[in-house]
Amino acid sequence: EAGVAQSPRYKIIEKRQSVAFWCNPISGHATLYWYQQILGQGPKLLIQFQNNGVVDDSQLPKDRFSAERLKGVDSTLKIQPAKLEDSAVYLCASSLGQGAYMNTEAFFGQGTRLTVV
Amino acid sequence: QQPVQSPQAVILREGEDAVINCSSSKALYSVHWYRQKHGEAPVFLMILLKGGEQKGHEKISASFNEKKQQSSLYLTASQLSYSGTYFCGTGGRGEDDYKLSFGAGTTVTVRA
């Protein structure tokens, strides 16, 4: 079974530039997550989709971050404009669960390491 | 609301035991445990769905006290391969809390 695919693996940009990350979840997984993990910290949920609807985006800085999941499959996360504090690993994960409750495991991709200089 | 983990870090010698705790201020539906090694993605260990449920993965086990909104992860007879950062993730029961939130992590170092 193929895992969660993310690209690119690494990205270096200057502040105020824009950047986009791509995620292809495991086939058939209804729920897709984007997490931001700053070095030494736990993953912080940015946005959670179920199919192509948003379950939660309460911690997404909407003035600069946007995400979409077209057709309920792959997803893109965009940052525009980037700030120095956005330097982190951006993890995409997916899980099978269809219902409201978190009752299935999440599978993580390798992540995209973003450095903003 | 993110769950709170303790301790932040623990150092063990091979064969020793350790307990990692995870607590939430909200009613929980599920507790998920993951391990992350340096530079890698988090890897799923186990999920607990019922109060009182206990599960095991090799010599790693966990319990879930639904009433106290707490879970504990037990590392028994630790091996070098157990080194890494352990995260608990929680899924809530409330209408505003169906998301999967993670704690800050507990770094475990097992030495020979």
CSV table of N, CA and C in Angstrom, one decimal, chain A:
chain,number,residue,atom,x,y,z
A,1,GLU,N,0.9,-1.2,0.0
A,1,GLU,CA,0.0,0.0,0.0
A,1,GLU,C,0.9,1.2,0.0
A,2,ALA,N,0.6,2.1,-0.9
A,2,ALA,CA,1.4,3.4,-1.0
A,2,ALA,C,1.1,4.2,0.2
A,3,GLY,N,2.1,5.0,0.7
A,3,GLY,CA,1.9,5.8,1.8
A,3,GLY,C,1.4,7.2,1.4
A,4,VAL,N,1.4,8.2,2.4
A,4,VAL,CA,1.1,9.5,2.1
A,4,VAL,C,2.3,10.2,1.4
A,5,ALA,N,2.0,10.8,0.2
A,5,ALA,CA,3.1,11.4,-0.5
A,5,ALA,C,3.0,12.9,-0.4
A,6,GLN,N,4.2,13.5,-0.1
A,6,GLN,CA,4.3,15.0,0.0
A,6,GLN,C,5.4,15.5,-0.9
A,7,SER,N,5.2,16.7,-1.4
A,7,SER,CA,6.3,17.4,-2.1
A,7,SER,C,6.2,18.9,-2.0
A,8,PRO,N,7.3,19.6,-2.1
A,8,PRO,CA,8.6,19.1,-2.1
A,8,PRO,C,9.1,18.6,-0.7
A,9,ARG,N,10.2,18.0,-0.6
A,9,ARG,CA,10.8,17.6,0.7
A,9,ARG,C,11.4,18.7,1.4
A,10,TYR,N,12.0,19.6,0.7
A,10,TYR,CA,12.7,20.8,1.3
A,10,TYR,C,12.4,22.0,0.4
A,11,LYS,N,12.3,23.2,1.1
A,11,LYS,CA,12.1,24.4,0.4
A,11,LYS,C,12.7,25.5,1.2
A,12,ILE,N,13.5,26.4,0.5
A,12,ILE,CA,14.0,27.6,1.2
A,12,ILE,C,13.5,28.8,0.4
A,13,ILE,N,12.9,29.7,1.1
A,13,ILE,CA,12.4,30.9,0.4
A,13,ILE,C,12.7,32.1,1.3
A,14,GLU,N,12.6,33.3,0.7
A,14,GLU,CA,12.9,34.5,1.4
A,14,GLU,C,11.5,35.0,2.0
A,15,LYS,N,11.6,35.7,3.1
A,15,LYS,CA,10.4,36.2,3.7
A,15,LYS,C,9.6,37.1,2.7
A,16,ARG,N,8.3,37.0,2.8
A,16,ARG,CA,7.4,37.7,2.0
A,16,ARG,C,7.1,37.0,0.6
A,17,GLN,N,7.9,36.0,0.4
A,17,GLN,CA,7.6,35.2,-0.8
A,17,GLN,C,6.5,34.2,-0.5
A,18,SER,N,6.0,33.6,-1.6
A,18,SER,CA,4.9,32.6,-1.4
A,18,SER,C,5.4,31.2,-1.6
A,19,VAL,N,4.7,30.2,-1.1
A,19,VAL,CA,5.2,28.8,-1.3
A,19,VAL,C,3.9,27.9,-1.2
A,20,ALA,N,4.0,26.8,-1.9
A,20,ALA,CA,2.9,25.8,-1.8
A,20,ALA,C,3.4,24.4,-1.6
A,21,PHE,N,2.7,23.7,-0.8
A,21,PHE,CA,3.0,22.3,-0.6
A,21,PHE,C,1.9,21.4,-1.1
A,22,TRP,N,2.2,20.2,-1.5
A,22,TRP,CA,1.3,19.3,-2.1
A,22,TRP,C,1.2,18.0,-1.3
A,23,CYS,N,0.0,17.4,-1.1
A,23,CYS,CA,-0.1,16.1,-0.4
A,23,CYS,C,-1.1,15.2,-1.2
A,24,ASN,N,-0.7,14.0,-1.3
A,24,ASN,CA,-1.6,13.0,-1.9
A,24,ASN,C,-1.8,11.9,-0.8
A,25,PRO,N,-3.0,11.8,-0.2
A,25,PRO,CA,-3.2,10.9,0.9
A,25,PRO,C,-3.3,9.4,0.4
A,26,ILE,N,-3.4,8.5,1.3
A,26,ILE,CA,-3.6,7.1,1.0
A,26,ILE,C,-4.9,7.0,0.3
A,27,SER,N,-5.0,6.2,-0.7
A,27,SER,CA,-6.2,6.0,-1.5
A,27,SER,C,-7.4,5.5,-0.6
A,28,GLY,N,-8.5,6.2,-0.7
A,28,GLY,CA,-9.7,5.8,0.1
A,28,GLY,C,-9.8,6.5,1.5
A,29,HIS,N,-8.8,7.2,1.9
A,29,HIS,CA,-8.8,7.9,3.2
A,29,HIS,C,-9.6,9.2,3.1
A,30,ALA,N,-10.6,9.2,3.9
A,30,ALA,CA,-11.6,10.4,3.9
A,30,ALA,C,-11.0,11.6,4.5
A,31,THR,N,-10.2,11.4,5.6
A,31,THR,CA,-9.8,12.5,6.4
A,31,THR,C,-8.3,12.9,6.1
A,32,LEU,N,-8.1,14.1,5.9
A,32,LEU,CA,-6.7,14.6,5.6
A,32,LEU,C,-6.4,15.8,6.5
A,33,TYR,N,-5.2,15.7,7.0
A,33,TYR,CA,-4.7,16.7,8.0
A,33,TYR,C,-3.4,17.4,7.5
A,34,TRP,N,-3.3,18.7,7.9
A,34,TRP,CA,-2.1,19.4,7.7
A,34,TRP,C,-1.6,19.9,9.1
A,35,TYR,N,-0.4,19.5,9.4
A,35,TYR,CA,0.2,19.9,10.7
A,35,TYR,C,1.4,20.7,10.5
A,36,GLN,N,1.7,21.7,11.4
A,36,GLN,CA,2.9,22.4,11.4
A,36,GLN,C,3.7,22.0,12.6
A,37,GLN,N,5.0,21.5,12.4
A,37,GLN,CA,5.8,21.1,13.5
A,37,GLN,C,7.1,21.9,13.5
A,38,ILE,N,7.1,22.8,14.5
A,38,ILE,CA,8.3,23.6,14.8
A,38,ILE,C,9.3,22.8,15.5
A,39,LEU,N,10.6,22.9,15.3
A,39,LEU,CA,11.6,22.1,15.9
A,39,LEU,C,11.5,22.0,17.4
A,40,GLY,N,11.4,20.8,17.9
A,40,GLY,CA,11.3,20.6,19.3
A,40,GLY,C,9.9,20.6,19.9
A,41,GLN,N,8.9,20.8,19.0
A,41,GLN,CA,7.6,20.9,19.5
A,41,GLN,C,6.7,19.8,18.9
A,42,GLY,N,5.5,19.6,19.4
A,42,GLY,CA,4.6,18.6,18.9
A,42,GLY,C,3.9,19.2,17.6
A,43,PRO,N,3.3,18.3,16.8
A,43,PRO,CA,2.6,18.8,15.6
A,43,PRO,C,1.4,19.6,16.0
A,44,LYS,N,1.2,20.7,15.4
A,44,LYS,CA,0.1,21.6,15.6
A,44,LYS,C,-0.8,21.5,14.4
A,45,LEU,N,-2.1,21.2,14.7
A,45,LEU,CA,-3.0,21.0,13.6
A,45,LEU,C,-3.4,22.4,13.0
A,46,LEU,N,-3.2,22.5,11.7
A,46,LEU,CA,-3.5,23.7,10.9
A,46,LEU,C,-5.0,23.6,10.4
A,47,ILE,N,-5.2,22.5,9.7
A,47,ILE,CA,-6.5,22.3,9.1
A,47,ILE,C,-6.8,20.8,8.9
A,48,GLN,N,-8.0,20.4,9.1
A,48,GLN,CA,-8.4,19.0,9.0
A,48,GLN,C,-9.6,19.0,8.0
A,49,PHE,N,-9.5,18.1,7.0
A,49,PHE,CA,-10.6,17.9,6.0
A,49,PHE,C,-11.2,16.6,6.2
A,50,GLN,N,-12.5,16.5,5.9
A,50,GLN,CA,-13.2,15.2,5.8
A,50,GLN,C,-13.8,15.2,4.4
A,51,ASN,N,-13.3,14.4,3.5
A,51,ASN,CA,-13.6,14.4,2.1
A,51,ASN,C,-13.1,15.8,1.6
A,52,ASN,N,-14.0,16.7,1.0
A,52,ASN,CA,-13.5,18.0,0.7
A,52,ASN,C,-14.1,19.1,1.5
A,53,GLY,N,-14.6,18.7,2.7
A,53,GLY,CA,-15.1,19.7,3.6
A,53,GLY,C,-14.2,19.9,4.8
A,54,VAL,N,-14.2,21.1,5.4
A,54,VAL,CA,-13.3,21.4,6.5
A,54,VAL,C,-13.9,21.1,7.8
A,55,VAL,N,-13.2,20.2,8.6
A,55,VAL,CA,-13.7,19.8,9.9
A,55,VAL,C,-13.2,20.9,10.9
A,56,ASP,N,-12.0,21.3,10.8
A,56,ASP,CA,-11.4,22.3,11.7
A,56,ASP,C,-10.3,23.1,11.1
A,57,ASP,N,-10.4,24.4,11.2
A,57,ASP,CA,-9.3,25.3,10.7
A,57,ASP,C,-9.0,26.4,11.7
A,58,SER,N,-9.3,26.1,13.0
A,58,SER,CA,-9.3,27.2,14.0
A,58,SER,C,-7.8,27.7,14.2
A,59,GLN,N,-6.8,26.9,13.9
A,59,GLN,CA,-5.4,27.3,14.2
A,59,GLN,C,-4.7,27.7,12.9
A,60,LEU,N,-5.4,27.8,11.8
A,60,LEU,CA,-4.8,28.2,10.5
A,60,LEU,C,-4.8,29.8,10.5
A,61,PRO,N,-3.6,30.3,10.3
A,61,PRO,CA,-3.5,31.8,10.2
A,61,PRO,C,-4.1,32.2,8.8
A,62,LYS,N,-5.3,32.5,8.8
A,62,LYS,CA,-6.0,32.7,7.5
A,62,LYS,C,-5.6,33.9,6.7
A,63,ASP,N,-4.9,34.8,7.4
A,63,ASP,CA,-4.5,36.0,6.6
A,63,ASP,C,-3.3,35.7,5.7
A,64,ARG,N,-2.7,34.5,5.9
A,64,ARG,CA,-1.5,34.2,5.1
A,64,ARG,C,-1.5,32.7,4.6
A,65,PHE,N,-2.3,31.9,5.3
A,65,PHE,CA,-2.3,30.5,5.0
A,65,PHE,C,-3.6,30.1,4.3
A,66,SER,N,-3.6,29.3,3.3
A,66,SER,CA,-4.8,28.7,2.7
A,66,SER,C,-4.6,27.3,2.3
A,67,ALA,N,-5.7,26.5,2.3
A,67,ALA,CA,-5.6,25.1,2.0
A,67,ALA,C,-6.8,24.7,1.2
A,68,GLU,N,-6.7,23.8,0.3
A,68,GLU,CA,-7.8,23.3,-0.4
A,68,GLU,C,-7.7,21.8,-0.6
A,69,ARG,N,-8.8,21.1,-0.7
A,69,ARG,CA,-8.7,19.7,-1.0
A,69,ARG,C,-9.8,19.4,-2.1
A,70,LEU,N,-9.4,19.5,-3.3
A,70,LEU,CA,-10.3,19.4,-4.4
A,70,LEU,C,-10.7,18.0,-4.6
A,71,LYS,N,-12.0,17.7,-4.9
A,71,LYS,CA,-12.5,16.4,-5.2
A,71,LYS,C,-12.2,15.4,-4.1
A,72,GLY,N,-11.9,15.9,-2.9
A,72,GLY,CA,-11.8,15.0,-1.7
A,72,GLY,C,-10.6,14.1,-1.8
A,73,VAL,N,-9.6,14.4,-2.6
A,73,VAL,CA,-8.4,13.6,-2.7
A,73,VAL,C,-7.2,14.3,-2.3
A,74,ASP,N,-6.3,14.8,-3.2
A,74,ASP,CA,-5.1,15.5,-2.8
A,74,ASP,C,-5.4,16.9,-2.4
A,75,SER,N,-4.4,17.5,-1.8
A,75,SER,CA,-4.5,18.8,-1.1
A,75,SER,C,-3.3,19.6,-1.3
A,76,THR,N,-3.5,20.9,-1.3
A,76,THR,CA,-2.4,21.9,-1.3
A,76,THR,C,-2.5,22.8,-0.2
A,77,LEU,N,-1.4,23.2,0.4
A,77,LEU,CA,-1.3,24.2,1.5
A,77,LEU,C,-0.4,25.3,1.0
A,78,LYS,N,-0.9,26.6,1.1
A,78,LYS,CA,-0.2,27.7,0.6
A,78,LYS,C,0.1,28.7,1.7
A,79,ILE,N,1.2,29.3,1.6
A,79,ILE,CA,1.6,30.4,2.5
A,79,ILE,C,1.9,31.6,1.6
A,80,GLN,N,1.3,32.7,1.9
A,80,GLN,CA,1.5,34.0,1.1
A,80,GLN,C,1.1,35.2,1.9
A,81,PRO,N,2.0,36.0,2.3
A,81,PRO,CA,3.5,36.0,2.2
A,81,PRO,C,4.0,35.2,3.4
A,82,ALA,N,5.2,34.6,3.2
A,82,ALA,CA,5.8,33.9,4.3
A,82,ALA,C,6.5,34.8,5.3
A,83,LYS,N,6.6,34.4,6.6
A,83,LYS,CA,7.3,35.1,7.6
A,83,LYS,C,8.4,34.1,8.2
A,84,LEU,N,9.3,34.7,8.9
A,84,LEU,CA,10.4,33.9,9.4
A,84,LEU,C,9.9,32.8,10.3
A,85,GLU,N,8.9,33.2,11.1
A,85,GLU,CA,8.3,32.2,12.1
A,85,GLU,C,7.6,31.0,11.4
A,86,ASP,N,7.4,31.1,10.1
A,86,ASP,CA,6.8,29.9,9.4
A,86,ASP,C,7.8,28.8,9.2
A,87,SER,N,9.0,29.0,9.5
A,87,SER,CA,10.0,28.0,9.3
A,87,SER,C,9.6,26.8,10.2
A,88,ALA,N,9.4,25.6,9.6
A,88,ALA,CA,8.9,24.4,10.3
A,88,ALA,C,8.9,23.3,9.3
A,89,VAL,N,8.5,22.1,9.8
A,89,VAL,CA,8.2,21.0,9.0
A,89,VAL,C,6.7,20.9,8.8
A,90,TYR,N,6.2,20.8,7.6
A,90,TYR,CA,4.7,20.8,7.4
A,90,TYR,C,4.4,19.3,7.0
A,91,LEU,N,3.6,18.7,7.9
A,91,LEU,CA,3.3,17.3,7.8
A,91,LEU,C,1.9,17.1,7.3
A,92,CYS,N,1.7,16.3,6.4
A,92,CYS,CA,0.4,15.9,5.9
A,92,CYS,C,0.1,14.5,6.4
A,93,ALA,N,-1.1,14.2,6.8
A,93,ALA,CA,-1.5,12.9,7.3
A,93,ALA,C,-2.9,12.6,6.8
A,94,SER,N,-3.2,11.3,6.7
A,94,SER,CA,-4.6,10.9,6.3
A,94,SER,C,-5.0,9.7,7.2
A,95,SER,N,-6.3,9.6,7.3
A,95,SER,CA,-6.9,8.5,8.0
A,95,SER,C,-8.2,8.1,7.3
A,96,LEU,N,-8.5,6.8,7.6
A,96,LEU,CA,-9.7,6.2,6.9
A,96,LEU,C,-11.0,6.8,7.4
A,97,GLY,N,-11.1,7.1,8.7
A,97,GLY,CA,-12.3,7.5,9.3
A,97,GLY,C,-13.3,8.4,8.6
A,98,GLN,N,-14.5,8.0,8.6
A,98,GLN,CA,-15.5,8.8,7.9
A,98,GLN,C,-16.4,9.6,8.9
A,99,GLY,N,-16.5,9.1,10.1
A,99,GLY,CA,-17.4,9.7,11.0
A,99,GLY,C,-16.8,10.9,11.7
A,100,ALA,N,-17.6,11.5,12.6
A,100,ALA,CA,-17.2,12.7,13.3
A,100,ALA,C,-16.0,12.4,14.3
A,101,TYR,N,-16.0,11.2,14.9
A,101,TYR,CA,-15.1,10.9,15.9
A,101,TYR,C,-13.8,10.3,15.4
A,102,MET,N,-12.7,10.6,16.1
A,102,MET,CA,-11.3,10.2,15.7
A,102,MET,C,-11.1,8.7,16.1
A,103,ASN,N,-11.5,7.8,15.3
A,103,ASN,CA,-11.4,6.4,15.7
A,103,ASN,C,-10.5,5.5,14.9
A,104,THR,N,-9.7,6.2,14.0
A,104,THR,CA,-8.8,5.4,13.2
A,104,THR,C,-7.4,6.1,13.2
A,105,GLU,N,-6.4,5.3,12.9
A,105,GLU,CA,-5.1,5.8,13.0
A,105,GLU,C,-4.8,6.8,11.8
A,106,ALA,N,-3.9,7.7,12.1
A,106,ALA,CA,-3.5,8.6,11.0
A,106,ALA,C,-2.1,8.2,10.5
A,107,PHE,N,-1.9,8.2,9.2
A,107,PHE,CA,-0.6,7.9,8.6
A,107,PHE,C,0.0,9.2,8.1
A,108,PHE,N,1.3,9.4,8.5
A,108,PHE,CA,1.9,10.7,8.1
A,108,PHE,C,2.8,10.5,6.9
A,109,GLY,N,2.9,11.6,6.1
A,109,GLY,CA,3.9,11.7,5.1
A,109,GLY,C,5.2,12.1,5.7
A,110,GLN,N,6.3,12.2,4.8
A,110,GLN,CA,7.6,12.5,5.3
A,110,GLN,C,7.8,14.0,5.6
A,111,GLY,N,6.8,14.8,5.2
A,111,GLY,CA,6.9,16.2,5.5
A,111,GLY,C,7.7,17.1,4.5
A,112,THR,N,7.4,18.3,4.6
A,112,THR,CA,8.2,19.3,3.8
A,112,THR,C,8.9,20.3,4.8
A,113,ARG,N,10.2,20.3,4.8
A,113,ARG,CA,10.9,21.2,5.7
A,113,ARG,C,11.0,22.6,5.0
A,114,LEU,N,10.4,23.6,5.6
A,114,LEU,CA,10.4,24.9,5.0
A,114,LEU,C,11.4,25.8,5.9
A,115,THR,N,12.3,26.5,5.2
A,115,THR,CA,13.1,27.4,5.8
A,115,THR,C,12.8,28.8,5.2
A,116,VAL,N,12.5,29.8,6.0
A,116,VAL,CA,12.2,31.1,5.5
A,116,VAL,C,13.4,32.0,6.0
A,117,VAL,N,14.1,32.6,5.1
A,117,VAL,CA,15.3,33.4,5.4
A,117,VAL,C,15.0,34.9,5.1
